[in-house]
Coordinates of C-alpha atoms in Angstrom, one line a residue:
X123 CA 0.0 0.0 0.0
X124 CA 1.5 3.3 -1.1
X125 CA 1.1 6.4 1.0
X126 CA 2.7 9.8 1.7
X127 CA 3.9 10.7 5.1
X128 CA 4.6 14.3 6.3
X129 CA 8.2 14.6 7.5
X130 CA 7.9 18.3 8.5
X131 CA 9.7 21.3 7.0
X132 CA 7.7 21.0 3.8
X133 CA 8.8 17.4 2.9
X134 CA 6.8 14.3 2.3
X135 CA 8.0 10.7 2.4
X136 CA 6.3 8.5 -0.2
X137 CA 6.4 4.9 1.1
X138 CA 5.2 1.5 -0.2
X139 CA 4.4 -0.8 2.7
X140 CA 3.5 -4.5 2.4
X141 CA 2.5 -6.3 5.6
X142 CA 3.7 -9.9 5.4
X143 CA 3.1 -11.4 8.8
X144 CA 1.9 -10.3 12.3
X145 CA 2.4 -12.3 15.4
X146 CA 2.8 -12.6 19.1
X147 CA 5.2 -14.9 21.0
X148 CA 5.4 -15.8 24.7
X149 CA 8.9 -17.3 24.8
X150 CA 9.9 -20.2 27.1
X151 CA 13.1 -19.7 29.1
X152 CA 14.8 -22.3 26.9
X153 CA 13.7 -21.0 23.5
X154 CA 16.5 -21.3 21.0
X155 CA 18.2 -18.1 19.7
X156 CA 16.9 -16.6 16.5
X157 CA 20.0 -16.1 14.3
X158 CA 20.5 -15.1 10.7
X159 CA 20.1 -12.4 8.1
X160 CA 16.7 -10.8 8.0
X161 CA 14.8 -11.3 4.7
X162 CA 12.5 -8.4 5.5
X163 CA 12.0 -5.6 8.1
X164 CA 10.5 -6.6 11.5
X165 CA 9.2 -4.4 14.2
X166 CA 9.0 -5.9 17.7
X167 CA 7.4 -4.4 20.8
X168 CA 8.4 -6.1 24.1
X169 CA 5.3 -6.6 26.2
X170 CA 6.7 -8.5 29.2
X171 CA 10.0 -9.8 30.5
X172 CA 13.5 -9.3 29.0
X173 CA 15.7 -10.6 26.2
X174 CA 19.1 -10.2 24.6
X175 CA 19.5 -8.7 21.2
X176 CA 22.9 -8.9 19.4
X177 CA 23.6 -7.1 16.2
X178 CA 26.1 -8.1 13.5
X179 CA 28.7 -5.8 15.1
X180 CA 28.5 -7.9 18.3
X181 CA 26.9 -5.1 20.3
X182 CA 24.6 -6.6 23.0
X183 CA 21.4 -4.9 24.1
X184 CA 19.2 -6.0 26.9
X185 CA 15.6 -5.4 25.8
X186 CA 12.8 -5.0 28.4
X187 CA 9.1 -4.4 28.6
X188 CA 8.2 -1.0 27.2
X189 CA 10.9 -1.0 24.4
X190 CA 10.7 -1.6 20.7
X191 CA 13.3 -2.7 18.2
X192 CA 13.4 -2.7 14.4
X193 CA 15.3 -5.5 12.6
X194 CA 16.5 -4.2 9.3
X195 CA 16.2 -6.2 6.1
X196 CA 19.6 -7.7 5.1
X197 CA 21.1 -7.3 8.5
X198 CA 22.2 -10.2 10.8
X199 CA 20.8 -10.4 14.3
X200 CA 20.8 -12.9 17.2
X201 CA 18.2 -12.6 19.9
X202 CA 16.8 -14.8 22.7
X203 CA 14.9 -14.6 25.9
X204 CA 16.3 -14.0 29.4
X205 CA 16.1 -17.5 31.1
X206 CA 15.1 -15.9 34.4
X207 CA 12.5 -13.5 32.9
X208 CA 11.7 -14.6 29.4
X209 CA 10.1 -12.0 27.2
X210 CA 6.9 -11.8 25.3
X211 CA 6.6 -9.6 22.2
X212 CA 4.3 -8.5 19.4
X213 CA 5.8 -8.3 16.0
X214 CA 5.1 -7.4 12.4
X215 CA 7.1 -8.4 9.4
X216 CA 6.9 -6.1 6.4
X217 CA 8.7 -5.0 3.2
X218 CA 8.5 -1.7 1.3
X219 CA 10.2 1.3 -0.3
X220 CA 11.6 4.2 1.8
X221 CA 10.9 2.2 5.0
X222 CA 14.1 3.4 6.5
X223 CA 13.4 7.1 5.8
X224 CA 10.0 6.6 7.5
X225 CA 11.4 4.9 10.5
X226 CA 14.1 7.5 11.0
X227 CA 11.3 9.8 12.0
X228 CA 10.5 7.3 14.8
X229 CA 14.1 7.3 16.1
X230 CA 15.3 4.1 14.4
X231 CA 18.4 3.6 12.2
X232 CA 20.6 0.7 11.4
X233 CA 23.1 1.6 14.2
X234 CA 20.5 2.5 16.8
X235 CA 17.5 0.3 16.2
X236 CA 15.9 0.3 19.7
X237 CA 13.6 2.9 21.3
X238 CA 11.8 3.2 24.6
X239 CA 8.0 3.5 23.9
X240 CA 6.5 6.4 25.8
X241 CA 2.8 5.7 25.0
X242 CA 3.4 2.0 25.6
X243 CA -0.2 0.9 26.4
X244 CA -1.6 2.5 23.3
X245 CA 1.1 1.0 21.1
X246 CA 0.5 -2.4 22.5
X247 CA -3.3 -2.1 22.0
X248 CA -2.7 -1.1 18.3
X249 CA -0.3 -4.0 17.8
X250 CA -2.8 -6.4 19.3
X251 CA -5.5 -5.1 17.1
X252 CA -3.2 -5.5 14.1
X253 CA -2.6 -9.1 15.2
X254 CA -6.3 -9.8 15.6
X255 CA -7.1 -8.5 12.1
X256 CA -4.3 -10.7 10.7
X257 CA -5.4 -13.8 12.5
X258 CA -9.2 -13.5 11.8
X259 CA -9.6 -12.0 8.3
X260 CA -8.3 -13.4 5.0
X261 CA -8.2 -10.0 3.5
X262 CA -6.1 -8.7 6.3
X263 CA -3.6 -6.4 4.6
X264 CA -5.6 -3.2 4.4
X265 CA -6.8 -3.5 8.0
X266 CA -3.3 -4.4 9.2
X267 CA -1.7 -1.6 7.2
X268 CA -4.1 0.9 8.8
X269 CA -3.1 -0.2 12.3
X270 CA 0.6 -0.3 11.3
X271 CA 0.4 3.4 10.2
X272 CA -1.2 4.3 13.5
X273 CA 1.7 2.7 15.3
X274 CA 4.2 4.6 13.2
X275 CA 2.3 7.8 13.7
X276 CA 2.4 7.4 17.5
X277 CA 6.1 6.7 17.4
X278 CA 6.7 9.8 15.2
X279 CA 4.7 11.9 17.6
X280 CA 6.8 10.6 20.5
X281 CA 10.0 11.4 18.7
X282 CA 8.8 14.9 17.8
X283 CA 8.1 15.6 21.5
X284 CA 11.6 14.4 22.5
X285 CA 13.2 16.7 19.9
X286 CA 11.8 19.8 21.6
X287 CA 14.9 21.7 22.8
X288 CA 15.5 22.4 26.5
X289 CA 14.9 26.1 25.9
X290 CA 11.6 25.4 24.2
X291 CA 10.5 23.2 27.1
X292 CA 11.6 25.9 29.5
X293 CA 9.8 28.7 27.6
X294 CA 6.5 26.7 27.5
X295 CA 6.7 26.0 31.2
X296 CA 7.3 29.6 32.1
X297 CA 4.4 30.7 29.8
X298 CA 2.1 28.1 31.3
X299 CA 3.0 29.1 34.9
X300 CA 2.4 32.8 34.1
X301 CA -0.9 32.0 32.4
X302 CA -1.9 30.1 35.5
X303 CA -0.8 33.0 37.7
X304 CA -2.9 35.4 35.6
X305 CA -6.0 33.2 35.8
X306 CA -5.8 33.3 39.6
X307 CA -4.9 37.0 40.0
X308 CA -6.4 38.8 37.0
X309 CA -8.3 41.2 39.2
X310 CA -5.1 42.5 40.8
X311 CA -3.3 45.6 39.7
X312 CA -0.8 43.6 37.7
X313 CA 2.2 45.2 35.9
X314 CA 4.8 43.8 33.5
X315 CA 7.3 44.0 36.3
X316 CA 5.1 42.0 38.7
X317 CA 4.4 39.3 36.2
X318 CA 8.1 39.0 35.2
X319 CA 9.1 38.8 38.9
X320 CA 6.6 36.0 39.4
X321 CA 8.0 34.1 36.4
X322 CA 11.6 34.3 37.6
X323 CA 12.9 35.6 34.3
X324 CA 13.5 39.1 33.0
X325 CA 10.7 41.0 31.3
X326 CA 12.5 40.8 28.0
X327 CA 12.9 37.0 28.2
X328 CA 9.3 36.6 29.4
X329 CA 8.0 38.7 26.5
X330 CA 10.1 36.6 24.1
X331 CA 8.7 33.4 25.5
X332 CA 5.1 34.6 25.2
X333 CA 5.5 35.9 21.7
X334 CA 7.2 32.6 20.6
X335 CA 4.6 30.3 22.2
X336 CA 1.3 32.2 21.9
X337 CA 2.1 35.2 19.7
X338 CA 1.0 37.7 22.4
X339 CA 2.8 39.7 25.0
X340 CA 2.0 39.1 28.7
X341 CA 0.0 42.2 29.0
X342 CA -1.9 41.5 25.8
X343 CA -2.8 38.1 27.2
X344 CA -3.9 39.7 30.5
X345 CA -6.1 42.1 28.7
X346 CA -7.7 39.4 26.6
X347 CA -8.3 37.2 29.6
X348 CA -9.8 40.1 31.6
X349 CA -12.2 41.0 28.8
X350 CA -13.2 37.3 28.5
X351 CA -14.0 37.2 32.2
X352 CA -16.0 40.4 31.8
X353 CA -18.0 38.9 28.9
X354 CA -18.8 35.9 31.0
X355 CA -20.0 38.1 33.9
X356 CA -22.3 40.0 31.5
X357 CA -23.7 36.7 30.2
X358 CA -24.3 35.0 33.5
X359 CA -25.1 37.8 35.9
X360 CA -26.8 41.2 36.2
X361 CA -23.7 43.0 37.4
X362 CA -23.4 46.6 36.3
X363 CA -20.6 47.8 34.0
X364 CA -18.9 49.4 36.9
X365 CA -19.1 46.2 39.0
X366 CA -17.7 44.1 36.2
X367 CA -14.9 46.6 35.6
X368 CA -13.8 46.4 39.2
X369 CA -14.3 42.6 39.2
X370 CA -11.9 42.2 36.3
X371 CA -9.2 44.6 37.7
X372 CA -10.1 48.0 36.2
X373 CA -10.9 50.7 38.8
X374 CA -11.5 53.2 36.0
X375 CA -14.8 52.4 34.3
X376 CA -14.1 54.7 31.3
X377 CA -10.7 53.0 30.7
X378 CA -12.4 49.6 31.0
X379 CA -15.0 50.6 28.4
X380 CA -12.3 51.8 25.9
X381 CA -10.4 48.5 26.3
X382 CA -13.6 46.5 26.0
X383 CA -14.7 48.2 22.8
X384 CA -11.3 47.7 21.3
X385 CA -11.4 43.9 22.0
X386 CA -15.1 43.3 21.2
X387 CA -16.1 46.0 18.8
X388 CA -18.9 47.2 21.0
X389 CA -19.3 48.9 24.4
X390 CA -19.7 46.9 27.6
X391 CA -23.3 48.2 27.9
X392 CA -24.1 47.0 24.4
X393 CA -22.7 43.6 25.2
X394 CA -24.5 43.4 28.5
X395 CA -27.8 44.2 26.7
X396 CA -27.3 41.8 23.7
X397 CA -25.8 38.9 25.7
X398 CA -24.3 37.3 22.6
X399 CA -24.4 33.6 22.4
X400 CA -20.7 33.0 22.3
X401 CA -17.9 31.3 24.3
X402 CA -15.8 34.2 25.7
X403 CA -12.8 32.0 25.9
X404 CA -12.9 30.5 22.4
X405 CA -9.9 32.6 21.5
X406 CA -7.8 30.5 23.9
X407 CA -8.2 27.5 21.6
X408 CA -6.6 29.4 18.7
X409 CA -3.7 31.0 20.7
X410 CA -0.4 29.1 20.0
X411 CA -2.2 26.2 18.3
X412 CA -4.3 25.6 21.5
X413 CA -1.2 25.7 23.7
X414 CA -3.0 27.4 26.6
X415 CA -5.6 24.6 26.8
X416 CA -3.1 21.7 26.6

């Protein structure tokens, strides 16, 4: 089955996958070693126990529950269960074009062909579903290929998360912490300096983090959040414009009205009268690709 896979940075990988066999094996402590050159590719997910995997360069790898390994077509491997804790694994044999390019996106290559599976239970469930389709249906290939692609997709997602740089992870954490701080203190007289002090980084760095992650400055986010709270008050209560202004952190009602009109295109009184049927926080789902809600 031929398909195209998005590799990021504007590139697609066109692959041709043919599922040959799918299986599960619960090895006995005395199972003989599997030794020889691989006639095709084979993805194994260790479900229980441990085993030894030896590549042609004589490097030994102890494989455990929660890990996966990809045996490459044409390479020689030797693998066998640990006698004291023999492994069980799900496996799928397959052939195809551009397979190695595809699996590089999952973290595999011929020198480093083992990965730890982060979303382990989900991968096992998909592999089990693939095995069930193979075992039950004569026309198994299309169903098995669909499950196979889901497994690959999950492994690629895992690799993408691991490739996020330390600074990116730090910036996302800082932004998330500040967003949480604002949601709990929006009605205080907050300034840039106060927010930066709370974040533990300089105002310049904090602004850089916010713009990078959600394309807004901290004060722009604070303003949008306050106005969303105000809209919610107008929808759900009979509070006056003055009361809502104070509730959301604005002592000056006229200033609040100017900010509100700029954000919503109407005055607070008009909004209060109309009570539009909208989700005041819908904008959060579009900020930074939904980052705030993750």
